[in-house]
Amino acid sequence: MTFHIREADWSREGDVIRSIRTEVFILEQQVPESLEWDAEDPVCLHILARTGADQAIGTARLLGTGQIGRLAVLKPHRGHGAGRAMLGRLMEIAERRQFKQVFLNAQTHAVAFYRAFGFRERGTVFNEAGIPHVRMEKKLTHED
Ligand code: COA
C-alpha cells in the first residue's frame, strides 16, 4: 500500500494530529490526557501519513533532542507499512539534521518493530501511563 508521508505544521494541522493521537493513545490505549499533551508539540517536528485517498491515518514526532515519539497508526490501517514508512522518514530527517543518535521510549510490544530499524534496548523496563516501556537508541552513521 502507498502512503504519503510529509512534515506537518502543528498550527495548521494540529487538529488532525490530535485526532489520531486521541483515537490511538487516549481511547485505545487509555493514556491519560494529562500525559499525552505536552509543551513539545508546538515546537517539535511532526509528520503525517496519508493514504492515496488523502485520509490522514498516522502521525509521529521528532524532538530537538533526537527523541522520536507518539508514533501512531489508526487501527484499521495497521500492518500495511505506514508505521515503517513514518519511522524511516523520521530517521532520514534526523540524519539530515546530523543528529548523532536517535532514541525513543518503546512500548515493549513494539520492541521488535524498532529493532528491525537498528534500535537497541538500553536500561530496564519502566512503567509510563500503565504501559511497560523500554528506552531504545540508535547511533546514526555520520560522524563529524
Ligand atoms: N510489535 C511487533 N512488530 C510489529 C508491531 C508491534 N506492535 N507493529 C508492527 N510490527 C511489525 C509488522 O508485523 C511489520 O513487519 P513485517 O513487515 O515483517 O510484517 C513491521 O513491523 C512494520 O509494520 P507496519 O505495517 O509498518 O506498522 P504499522 O503501520 O502497523 O504501525 C505501530 C506500527 C506500532 C505504529 C502501530 O501498531 C500502532 O499505532 N500501534 C498503537 C500505538 C503504539 O503502540 N505506538 C508505538 C508506541 S512505542
GROMACS .gro file of N, CA and C and ligand atoms in nm:
model
  480
    1MET      N    1   0.085  -0.120   0.000
    1MET     CA    2   0.000   0.000   0.000
    1MET      C    3   0.089   0.125   0.000
    2THR      N    4   0.045   0.229  -0.070
    2THR     CA    5   0.125   0.351  -0.076
    2THR      C    6   0.074   0.454   0.025
    3PHE      N    7   0.170   0.511   0.096
    3PHE     CA    8   0.136   0.619   0.188
    3PHE      C    9   0.218   0.741   0.153
    4HIS      N   10   0.161   0.856   0.171
    4HIS     CA   11   0.236   0.980   0.153
    4HIS      C   12   0.272   1.029   0.292
    5ILE      N   13   0.402   1.044   0.313
    5ILE     CA   14   0.448   1.090   0.444
    5ILE      C   15   0.506   1.230   0.425
    6ARG      N   16   0.458   1.324   0.504
    6ARG     CA   17   0.521   1.455   0.493
    6ARG      C   18   0.518   1.527   0.627
    7GLU      N   19   0.607   1.627   0.635
    7GLU     CA   20   0.613   1.705   0.758
    7GLU      C   21   0.481   1.782   0.773
    8ALA      N   22   0.438   1.800   0.896
    8ALA     CA   23   0.310   1.865   0.922
    8ALA      C   24   0.334   1.985   1.014
    9ASP      N   25   0.250   2.083   0.996
    9ASP     CA   26   0.262   2.207   1.073
    9ASP      C   27   0.159   2.205   1.186
   10TRP      N   28   0.209   2.209   1.309
   10TRP     CA   29   0.120   2.195   1.426
   10TRP      C   30   0.011   2.303   1.428
   11SER      N   31   0.047   2.425   1.386
   11SER     CA   32  -0.054   2.532   1.396
   11SER      C   33  -0.166   2.512   1.293
   12ARG      N   34  -0.132   2.452   1.178
   12ARG     CA   35  -0.235   2.431   1.075
   12ARG      C   36  -0.299   2.293   1.084
   13GLU      N   37  -0.218   2.192   1.122
   13GLU     CA   38  -0.266   2.055   1.115
   13GLU      C   39  -0.273   1.985   1.251
   14GLY      N   40  -0.260   2.066   1.356
   14GLY     CA   41  -0.265   2.011   1.491
   14GLY      C   42  -0.395   1.935   1.518
   15ASP      N   43  -0.506   1.981   1.461
   15ASP     CA   44  -0.634   1.914   1.486
   15ASP      C   45  -0.632   1.770   1.434
   16VAL      N   46  -0.573   1.751   1.317
   16VAL     CA   47  -0.567   1.617   1.256
   16VAL      C   48  -0.475   1.528   1.340
   17ILE      N   49  -0.360   1.583   1.377
   17ILE     CA   50  -0.265   1.506   1.459
   17ILE      C   51  -0.330   1.469   1.592
   18ARG      N   52  -0.394   1.568   1.653
   18ARG     CA   53  -0.460   1.543   1.783
   18ARG      C   54  -0.567   1.435   1.771
   19SER      N   55  -0.641   1.435   1.660
   19SER     CA   56  -0.750   1.337   1.650
   19SER      C   57  -0.693   1.195   1.635
   20ILE      N   58  -0.582   1.179   1.564
   20ILE     CA   59  -0.522   1.045   1.552
   20ILE      C   60  -0.468   1.000   1.688
   21ARG      N   61  -0.398   1.088   1.757
   21ARG     CA   62  -0.341   1.050   1.887
   21ARG      C   63  -0.449   1.028   1.992
   22THR      N   64  -0.559   1.102   1.981
   22THR     CA   65  -0.671   1.079   2.074
   22THR      C   66  -0.726   0.939   2.053
   23GLU      N   67  -0.748   0.904   1.926
   23GLU     CA   68  -0.804   0.773   1.894
   23GLU      C   69  -0.712   0.660   1.942
   24VAL      N   70  -0.582   0.672   1.913
   24VAL     CA   71  -0.489   0.562   1.940
   24VAL      C   72  -0.446   0.559   2.087
   25PHE      N   73  -0.396   0.671   2.138
   25PHE     CA   74  -0.337   0.666   2.272
   25PHE      C   75  -0.443   0.683   2.383
   26ILE      N   76  -0.531   0.781   2.366
   26ILE     CA   77  -0.624   0.809   2.477
   26ILE      C   78  -0.740   0.710   2.479
   27LEU      N   79  -0.803   0.687   2.362
   27LEU     CA   80  -0.919   0.597   2.362
   27LEU      C   81  -0.878   0.451   2.359
   28GLU      N   82  -0.784   0.415   2.271
   28GLU     CA   83  -0.748   0.273   2.259
   28GLU      C   84  -0.656   0.227   2.372
   29GLN      N   85  -0.554   0.307   2.402
   29GLN     CA   86  -0.454   0.261   2.500
   29GLN      C   87  -0.475   0.320   2.639
   30GLN      N   88  -0.578   0.406   2.654
   30GLN     CA   89  -0.613   0.460   2.786
   30GLN      C   90  -0.501   0.545   2.848
   31VAL      N   91  -0.424   0.611   2.765
   31VAL     CA   92  -0.322   0.704   2.818
   31VAL      C   93  -0.396   0.828   2.868
   32PRO      N   94  -0.368   0.874   2.991
   32PRO     CA   95  -0.436   0.994   3.041
   32PRO      C   96  -0.403   1.117   2.955
   33GLU      N   97  -0.503   1.200   2.933
   33GLU     CA   98  -0.484   1.322   2.853
   33GLU      C   99  -0.368   1.405   2.907
   34SER      N  100  -0.355   1.406   3.041
   34SER     CA  101  -0.251   1.491   3.102
   34SER      C  102  -0.111   1.445   3.063
   35LEU      N  103  -0.095   1.318   3.025
   35LEU     CA  104   0.036   1.270   2.982
   35LEU      C  105   0.053   1.282   2.830
   36GLU      N  106  -0.058   1.276   2.759
   36GLU     CA  107  -0.050   1.274   2.613
   36GLU      C  108  -0.005   1.409   2.556
   37TRP      N  109  -0.058   1.517   2.614
   37TRP     CA  110  -0.030   1.650   2.557
   37TRP      C  111   0.078   1.719   2.640
   38ASP      N  112   0.178   1.772   2.575
   38ASP     CA  113   0.285   1.839   2.649
   38ASP      C  114   0.333   1.961   2.573
   39ALA      N  115   0.430   2.028   2.631
   39ALA     CA  116   0.477   2.154   2.573
   39ALA      C  117   0.564   2.132   2.450
   40GLU      N  118   0.599   2.007   2.417
   40GLU     CA  119   0.683   1.981   2.300
   40GLU      C  120   0.606   1.999   2.169
   41ASP      N  121   0.476   1.969   2.171
   41ASP     CA  122   0.401   1.965   2.045
   41ASP      C  123   0.411   2.094   1.963
   42PRO      N  124   0.398   2.211   2.023
   42PRO     CA  125   0.404   2.332   1.940
   42PRO      C  126   0.542   2.359   1.882
   43VAL      N  127   0.647   2.295   1.934
   43VAL     CA  128   0.783   2.331   1.891
   43VAL      C  129   0.858   2.219   1.819
   44CYS      N  130   0.806   2.096   1.821
   44CYS     CA  131   0.882   1.986   1.761
   44CYS      C  132   0.837   1.961   1.617
   45LEU      N  133   0.904   1.866   1.553
   45LEU     CA  134   0.870   1.833   1.414
   45LEU      C  135   0.768   1.719   1.413
   46HIS      N  136   0.662   1.739   1.338
   46HIS     CA  137   0.558   1.636   1.325
   46HIS      C  138   0.554   1.584   1.183
   47ILE      N  139   0.514   1.457   1.169
   47ILE     CA  140   0.483   1.407   1.035
   47ILE      C  141   0.343   1.345   1.037
   48LEU      N  142   0.285   1.344   0.917
   48LEU     CA  143   0.154   1.280   0.898
   48LEU      C  144   0.165   1.181   0.784
   49ALA      N  145   0.100   1.066   0.798
   49ALA     CA  146   0.089   0.969   0.688
   49ALA      C  147  -0.053   0.978   0.633
   50ARG      N  148  -0.063   0.987   0.502
   50ARG     CA  149  -0.194   0.990   0.437
   50ARG      C  150  -0.205   0.877   0.337
   51THR      N  151  -0.325   0.828   0.318
   51THR     CA  152  -0.348   0.727   0.215
   51THR      C  153  -0.353   0.795   0.079
   52GLY      N  154  -0.358   0.713  -0.026
   52GLY     CA  155  -0.373   0.767  -0.161
   52GLY      C  156  -0.499   0.852  -0.173
   53ALA      N  157  -0.600   0.818  -0.092
   53ALA     CA  158  -0.726   0.895  -0.095
   53ALA      C  159  -0.719   1.018  -0.004
   54ASP      N  160  -0.599   1.048   0.045
   54ASP     CA  161  -0.572   1.167   0.125
   54ASP      C  162  -0.631   1.163   0.266
   55GLN      N  163  -0.657   1.043   0.315
   55GLN     CA  164  -0.703   1.032   0.455
   55GLN      C  165  -0.583   1.024   0.547
   56ALA      N  166  -0.578   1.109   0.649
   56ALA     CA  167  -0.467   1.106   0.745
   56ALA      C  168  -0.487   0.986   0.838
   57ILE      N  169  -0.388   0.897   0.839
   57ILE     CA  170  -0.406   0.772   0.917
   57ILE      C  171  -0.293   0.748   1.018
   58GLY      N  172  -0.191   0.833   1.016
   58GLY     CA  173  -0.082   0.809   1.110
   58GLY      C  174  -0.003   0.935   1.138
   59THR      N  175   0.065   0.935   1.249
   59THR     CA  176   0.146   1.051   1.287
   59THR      C  177   0.262   1.007   1.376
   60ALA      N  178   0.361   1.093   1.385
   60ALA     CA  179   0.475   1.072   1.477
   60ALA      C  180   0.545   1.207   1.492
   61ARG      N  181   0.639   1.213   1.588
   61ARG     CA  182   0.709   1.340   1.606
   61ARG      C  183   0.855   1.316   1.641
   62LEU      N  184   0.936   1.420   1.618
   62LEU     CA  185   1.080   1.417   1.648
   62LEU      C  186   1.114   1.542   1.727
   63LEU      N  187   1.171   1.523   1.845
   63LEU     CA  188   1.211   1.637   1.928
   63LEU      C  189   1.353   1.681   1.893
   64GLY      N  190   1.386   1.801   1.934
   64GLY     CA  191   1.519   1.855   1.909
   64GLY      C  192   1.631   1.776   1.975
   65THR      N  193   1.597   1.695   2.073
   65THR     CA  194   1.695   1.611   2.142
   65THR      C  195   1.726   1.482   2.065
   66GLY      N  196   1.650   1.457   1.956
   66GLY     CA  197   1.665   1.330   1.883
   66GLY      C  198   1.567   1.224   1.931
   67GLN      N  199   1.476   1.263   2.017
   67GLN     CA  200   1.377   1.165   2.065
   67GLN      C  201   1.260   1.155   1.968
   68ILE      N  202   1.233   1.031   1.927
   68ILE     CA  203   1.118   1.000   1.841
   68ILE      C  204   1.004   0.959   1.933
   69GLY      N  205   0.882   0.999   1.898
   69GLY     CA  206   0.771   0.959   1.985
   69GLY      C  207   0.636   0.974   1.919
   70ARG      N  208   0.534   0.934   1.996
   70ARG     CA  209   0.392   0.947   1.955
   70ARG      C  210   0.368   0.885   1.818
   71LEU      N  211   0.436   0.773   1.791
   71LEU     CA  212   0.416   0.703   1.663
   71LEU      C  213   0.284   0.627   1.671
   72ALA      N  214   0.191   0.661   1.584
   72ALA     CA  215   0.057   0.602   1.592
   72ALA      C  216  -0.002   0.586   1.453
   73VAL      N  217  -0.062   0.471   1.430
   73VAL     CA  218  -0.136   0.445   1.306
   73VAL      C  219  -0.277   0.402   1.348
   74LEU      N  220  -0.378   0.459   1.286
   74LEU     CA  221  -0.517   0.420   1.318
   74LEU      C  222  -0.533   0.270   1.296
   75LYS      N  223  -0.605   0.205   1.389
   75LYS     CA  224  -0.611   0.059   1.393
   75LYS      C  225  -0.647  -0.006   1.258
   76PRO      N  226  -0.748   0.043   1.187
   76PRO     CA  227  -0.785  -0.026   1.061
   76PRO      C  228  -0.677  -0.019   0.954
   77HIS      N  229  -0.577   0.067   0.975
   77HIS     CA  230  -0.475   0.086   0.872
   77HIS      C  231  -0.340   0.026   0.909
   78ARG      N  232  -0.337  -0.050   1.020
   78ARG     CA  233  -0.210  -0.109   1.063
   78ARG      C  234  -0.172  -0.230   0.978
   79GLY      N  235  -0.043  -0.259   0.978
   79GLY     CA  236   0.004  -0.379   0.910
   79GLY      C  237   0.023  -0.362   0.761
   80HIS      N  238   0.019  -0.237   0.714
   80HIS     CA  239   0.037  -0.212   0.571
   80HIS      C  240   0.160  -0.126   0.543
   81GLY      N  241   0.244  -0.106   0.643
   81GLY     CA  242   0.370  -0.037   0.618
   81GLY      C  243   0.373   0.110   0.655
   82ALA      N  244   0.262   0.165   0.704
   82ALA     CA  245   0.263   0.310   0.736
   82ALA      C  246   0.356   0.341   0.853
   83GLY      N  247   0.357   0.256   0.954
   83GLY     CA  248   0.445   0.278   1.069
   83GLY      C  249   0.591   0.276   1.027
   84ARG      N  250   0.625   0.176   0.946
   84ARG     CA  251   0.763   0.166   0.898
   84ARG      C  252   0.799   0.288   0.813
   85ALA      N  253   0.708   0.330   0.728
   85ALA     CA  254   0.736   0.446   0.641
   85ALA      C  255   0.758   0.572   0.724
   86MET      N  256   0.678   0.590   0.829
   86MET     CA  257   0.696   0.711   0.911
   86MET      C  258   0.826   0.706   0.989
   87LEU      N  259   0.858   0.590   1.047
   87LEU     CA  260   0.983   0.581   1.123
   87LEU      C  261   1.102   0.605   1.030
   88GLY      N  262   1.095   0.547   0.909
   88GLY     CA  263   1.202   0.568   0.810
   88GLY      C  264   1.219   0.714   0.778
   89ARG      N  265   1.107   0.786   0.763
   89ARG     CA  266   1.117   0.928   0.730
   89ARG      C  267   1.179   1.007   0.845
   90LEU      N  268   1.141   0.975   0.968
   90LEU     CA  269   1.200   1.048   1.081
   90LEU      C  270   1.350   1.022   1.092
   91MET      N  271   1.391   0.899   1.060
   91MET     CA  272   1.535   0.868   1.063
   91MET      C  273   1.610   0.949   0.956
   92GLU      N  274   1.549   0.961   0.837
   92GLU     CA  275   1.612   1.041   0.731
   92GLU      C  276   1.627   1.186   0.776
   93ILE      N  277   1.521   1.239   0.838
   93ILE     CA  278   1.525   1.378   0.883
   93ILE      C  279   1.634   1.394   0.989
   94ALA      N  280   1.643   1.298   1.081
   94ALA     CA  281   1.745   1.305   1.187
   94ALA      C  282   1.885   1.298   1.128
   95GLU      N  283   1.903   1.214   1.026
   95GLU     CA  284   2.033   1.205   0.957
   95GLU      C  285   2.067   1.340   0.895
   96ARG      N  286   1.967   1.396   0.826
   96ARG     CA  287   1.990   1.523   0.755
   96ARG      C  288   2.026   1.633   0.855
   97ARG      N  289   1.968   1.625   0.972
   97ARG     CA  290   1.998   1.726   1.075
   97ARG      C  291   2.125   1.694   1.152
   98GLN      N  292   2.190   1.585   1.111
   98GLN     CA  293   2.319   1.544   1.168
   98GLN      C  294   2.310   1.512   1.317
   99PHE      N  295   2.197   1.456   1.358
   99PHE     CA  296   2.189   1.407   1.495
   99PHE      C  297   2.285   1.289   1.508
  100LYS      N  298   2.351   1.278   1.621
  100LYS     CA  299   2.444   1.167   1.642
  100LYS      C  300   2.370   1.039   1.675
  101GLN      N  301   2.256   1.054   1.741
  101GLN     CA  302   2.175   0.935   1.769
  101GLN      C  303   2.027   0.974   1.781
  102VAL      N  304   1.943   0.876   1.764
  102VAL     CA  305   1.801   0.895   1.791
  102VAL      C  306   1.762   0.795   1.900
  103PHE      N  307   1.661   0.829   1.976
  103PHE     CA  308   1.619   0.739   2.082
  103PHE      C  309   1.468   0.752   2.102
  104LEU      N  310   1.413   0.658   2.173
  104LEU     CA  311   1.269   0.660   2.199
  104LEU      C  312   1.238   0.572   2.319
  105ASN      N  313   1.122   0.593   2.374
  105ASN     CA  314   1.072   0.505   2.479
  105ASN      C  315   0.969   0.414   2.415
  106ALA      N  316   1.008   0.290   2.391
  106ALA     CA  317   0.922   0.197   2.316
  106ALA      C  318   0.828   0.125   2.409
  107GLN      N  319   0.702   0.116   2.368
  107GLN     CA  320   0.613   0.022   2.437
  107GLN      C  321   0.670  -0.117   2.408
  108THR      N  322   0.679  -0.201   2.510
  108THR     CA  323   0.756  -0.325   2.493
  108THR      C  324   0.699  -0.415   2.382
  109HIS      N  325   0.568  -0.403   2.352
  109HIS     CA  326   0.513  -0.486   2.243
  109HIS      C  327   0.573  -0.448   2.109
  110ALA      N  328   0.628  -0.325   2.099
  110ALA     CA  329   0.678  -0.276   1.972
  110ALA      C  330   0.830  -0.286   1.959
  111VAL      N  331   0.896  -0.352   2.055
  111VAL     CA  332   1.042  -0.359   2.053
  111VAL      C  333   1.093  -0.421   1.922
  112ALA      N  334   1.029  -0.527   1.875
  112ALA     CA  335   1.075  -0.594   1.752
  112ALA      C  336   1.063  -0.500   1.631
  113PHE      N  337   0.959  -0.418   1.631
  113PHE     CA  338   0.939  -0.320   1.523
  113PHE      C  339   1.059  -0.225   1.516
  114TYR      N  340   1.101  -0.174   1.633
  114TYR     CA  341   1.214  -0.080   1.635
  114TYR      C  342   1.348  -0.150   1.615
  115ARG      N  343   1.360  -0.272   1.665
  115ARG     CA  344   1.487  -0.346   1.645
  115ARG      C  345   1.515  -0.364   1.497
  116ALA      N  346   1.409  -0.382   1.418
  116ALA     CA  347   1.426  -0.401   1.273
  116ALA      C  348   1.489  -0.277   1.208
  117PHE      N  349   1.480  -0.162   1.275
  117PHE     CA  350   1.543  -0.039   1.225
  117PHE      C  351   1.681  -0.017   1.286
  118GLY      N  352   1.726  -0.110   1.369
  118GLY     CA  353   1.858  -0.097   1.429
  118GLY      C  354   1.859  -0.035   1.568
  119PHE      N  355   1.742  -0.007   1.623
  119PHE     CA  356   1.738   0.042   1.762
  119PHE      C  357   1.768  -0.074   1.856
  120ARG      N  358   1.834  -0.042   1.967
  120ARG     CA  359   1.864  -0.144   2.068
  120ARG      C  360   1.819  -0.094   2.205
  121GLU      N  361   1.776  -0.188   2.288
  121GLU     CA  362   1.728  -0.153   2.421
  121GLU      C  363   1.843  -0.104   2.509
  122ARG      N  364   1.811  -0.005   2.592
  122ARG     CA  365   1.907   0.047   2.691
  122ARG      C  366   1.834   0.055   2.824
  123GLY      N  367   1.892  -0.008   2.927
  123GLY     CA  368   1.831   0.002   3.059
  123GLY      C  369   1.716  -0.096   3.076
  124THR      N  370   1.640  -0.070   3.180
  124THR     CA  371   1.537  -0.166   3.220
  124THR      C  372   1.397  -0.115   3.185
  125VAL      N  373   1.305  -0.208   3.186
  125VAL     CA  374   1.165  -0.175   3.154
  125VAL      C  375   1.107  -0.086   3.264
  126PHE      N  376   1.034   0.018   3.223
  126PHE     CA  377   0.969   0.106   3.320
  126PHE      C  378   0.824   0.127   3.278
  127ASN      N  379   0.746   0.175   3.374
  127ASN     CA  380   0.603   0.192   3.353
  127ASN      C  381   0.572   0.340   3.326
  128GLU      N  382   0.498   0.365   3.218
  128GLU     CA  383   0.452   0.501   3.192
  128GLU      C  384   0.308   0.490   3.144
  129ALA      N  385   0.219   0.563   3.204
  129ALA     CA  386   0.076   0.558   3.170
  129ALA      C  387   0.022   0.415   3.178
  130GLY      N  388   0.078   0.336   3.271
  130GLY     CA  389   0.029   0.200   3.288
  130GLY      C  390   0.076   0.103   3.181
  131ILE      N  391   0.169   0.148   3.094
  131ILE     CA  392   0.216   0.065   2.983
  131ILE      C  393   0.366   0.042   3.001
  132PRO      N  394   0.414  -0.084   2.993
  132PRO     CA  395   0.558  -0.106   3.005
  132PRO      C  396   0.634  -0.050   2.885
  133HIS      N  397   0.742   0.020   2.916
  133HIS     CA  398   0.826   0.083   2.812
  133HIS      C  399   0.971   0.045   2.834
  134VAL      N  400   1.051   0.057   2.730
  134VAL     CA  401   1.196   0.047   2.745
  134VAL      C  402   1.260   0.150   2.651
  135ARG      N  403   1.366   0.214   2.702
  135ARG     CA  404   1.437   0.309   2.616
  135ARG      C  405   1.513   0.232   2.508
  136MET      N  406   1.508   0.284   2.387
  136MET     CA  407   1.584   0.223   2.277
  136MET      C  408   1.661   0.335   2.206
  137GLU      N  409   1.782   0.302   2.160
  137GLU     CA  410   1.867   0.402   2.096
  137GLU      C  411   1.924   0.348   1.966
  138LYS      N  412   1.952   0.439   1.877
  138LYS     CA  413   2.024   0.401   1.755
  138LYS      C  414   2.124   0.511   1.721
  139LYS      N  415   2.251   0.470   1.705
  139LYS     CA  416   2.353   0.566   1.663
  139LYS      C  417   2.336   0.592   1.515
  140LEU      N  418   2.356   0.714   1.472
  140LEU     CA  419   2.347   0.744   1.329
  140LEU      C  420   2.488   0.741   1.270
  141THR      N  421   2.493   0.715   1.140
  141THR     CA  422   2.621   0.676   1.080
  141THR      C  423   2.721   0.790   1.067
  142HIS      N  424   2.670   0.910   1.035
  142HIS     CA  425   2.765   1.017   1.007
  142HIS      C  426   2.842   1.054   1.135
  143GLU      N  427   2.963   1.093   1.119
  143GLU     CA  428   3.043   1.144   1.232
  143GLU      C  429   3.109   1.272   1.186
  144ASP      N  430   3.118   1.370   1.274
  144ASP     CA  431   3.191   1.490   1.231
  144ASP      C  432   3.315   1.507   1.314
  145COA     N1  433   0.512  -0.543   1.753
  145COA     C1  434   0.594  -0.614   1.673
  145COA     N2  435   0.601  -0.600   1.539
  145COA     C2  436   0.521  -0.507   1.486
  145COA     C3  437   0.433  -0.429   1.563
  145COA     C4  438   0.430  -0.449   1.701
  145COA     N3  439   0.350  -0.379   1.781
  145COA     N4  440   0.367  -0.346   1.479
  145COA     C5  441   0.413  -0.373   1.356
  145COA     N5  442   0.505  -0.469   1.361
  145COA     C6  443   0.581  -0.526   1.251
  145COA     C7  444   0.489  -0.566   1.136
  145COA     O1  445   0.449  -0.700   1.150
  145COA     C8  446   0.579  -0.542   1.018
  145COA     O2  447   0.669  -0.647   0.999
  145COA     P1  448   0.666  -0.732   0.862
  145COA     O3  449   0.685  -0.634   0.750
  145COA     O4  450   0.781  -0.826   0.881
  145COA     O5  451   0.531  -0.795   0.861
  145COA     C9  452   0.663  -0.423   1.058
  145COA     O6  453   0.662  -0.421   1.200
  145COA    C10  454   0.613  -0.294   1.000
  145COA     O7  455   0.480  -0.279   1.032
  145COA     P2  456   0.393  -0.157   0.978
  145COA     O8  457   0.277  -0.209   0.899
  145COA     O9  458   0.478  -0.056   0.912
  145COA    O10  459   0.340  -0.100   1.116
  145COA     P3  460   0.200  -0.028   1.145
  145COA    O11  461   0.163   0.063   1.033
  145COA    O12  462   0.103  -0.130   1.185
  145COA    O13  463   0.240   0.064   1.271
  145COA    C11  464   0.258   0.088   1.509
  145COA    C12  465   0.306   0.010   1.385
  145COA    C13  466   0.336   0.037   1.630
  145COA    C14  467   0.284   0.237   1.489
  145COA    C15  468   0.105   0.060   1.524
  145COA    O14  469   0.088  -0.076   1.558
  145COA    C16  470   0.035   0.146   1.630
  145COA    O15  471  -0.004   0.259   1.602
  145COA     N6  472   0.018   0.091   1.750
  145COA    C17  473  -0.052   0.162   1.858
  145COA    C18  474   0.031   0.278   1.910
  145COA    C19  475   0.167   0.230   1.955
  145COA    O16  476   0.179   0.129   2.024
  145COA     N7  477   0.268   0.306   1.914
  145COA    C20  478   0.405   0.274   1.944
  145COA    C21  479   0.443   0.337   2.071
  145COA     S1  480   0.610   0.291   2.114
   0.00000   0.00000   0.00000
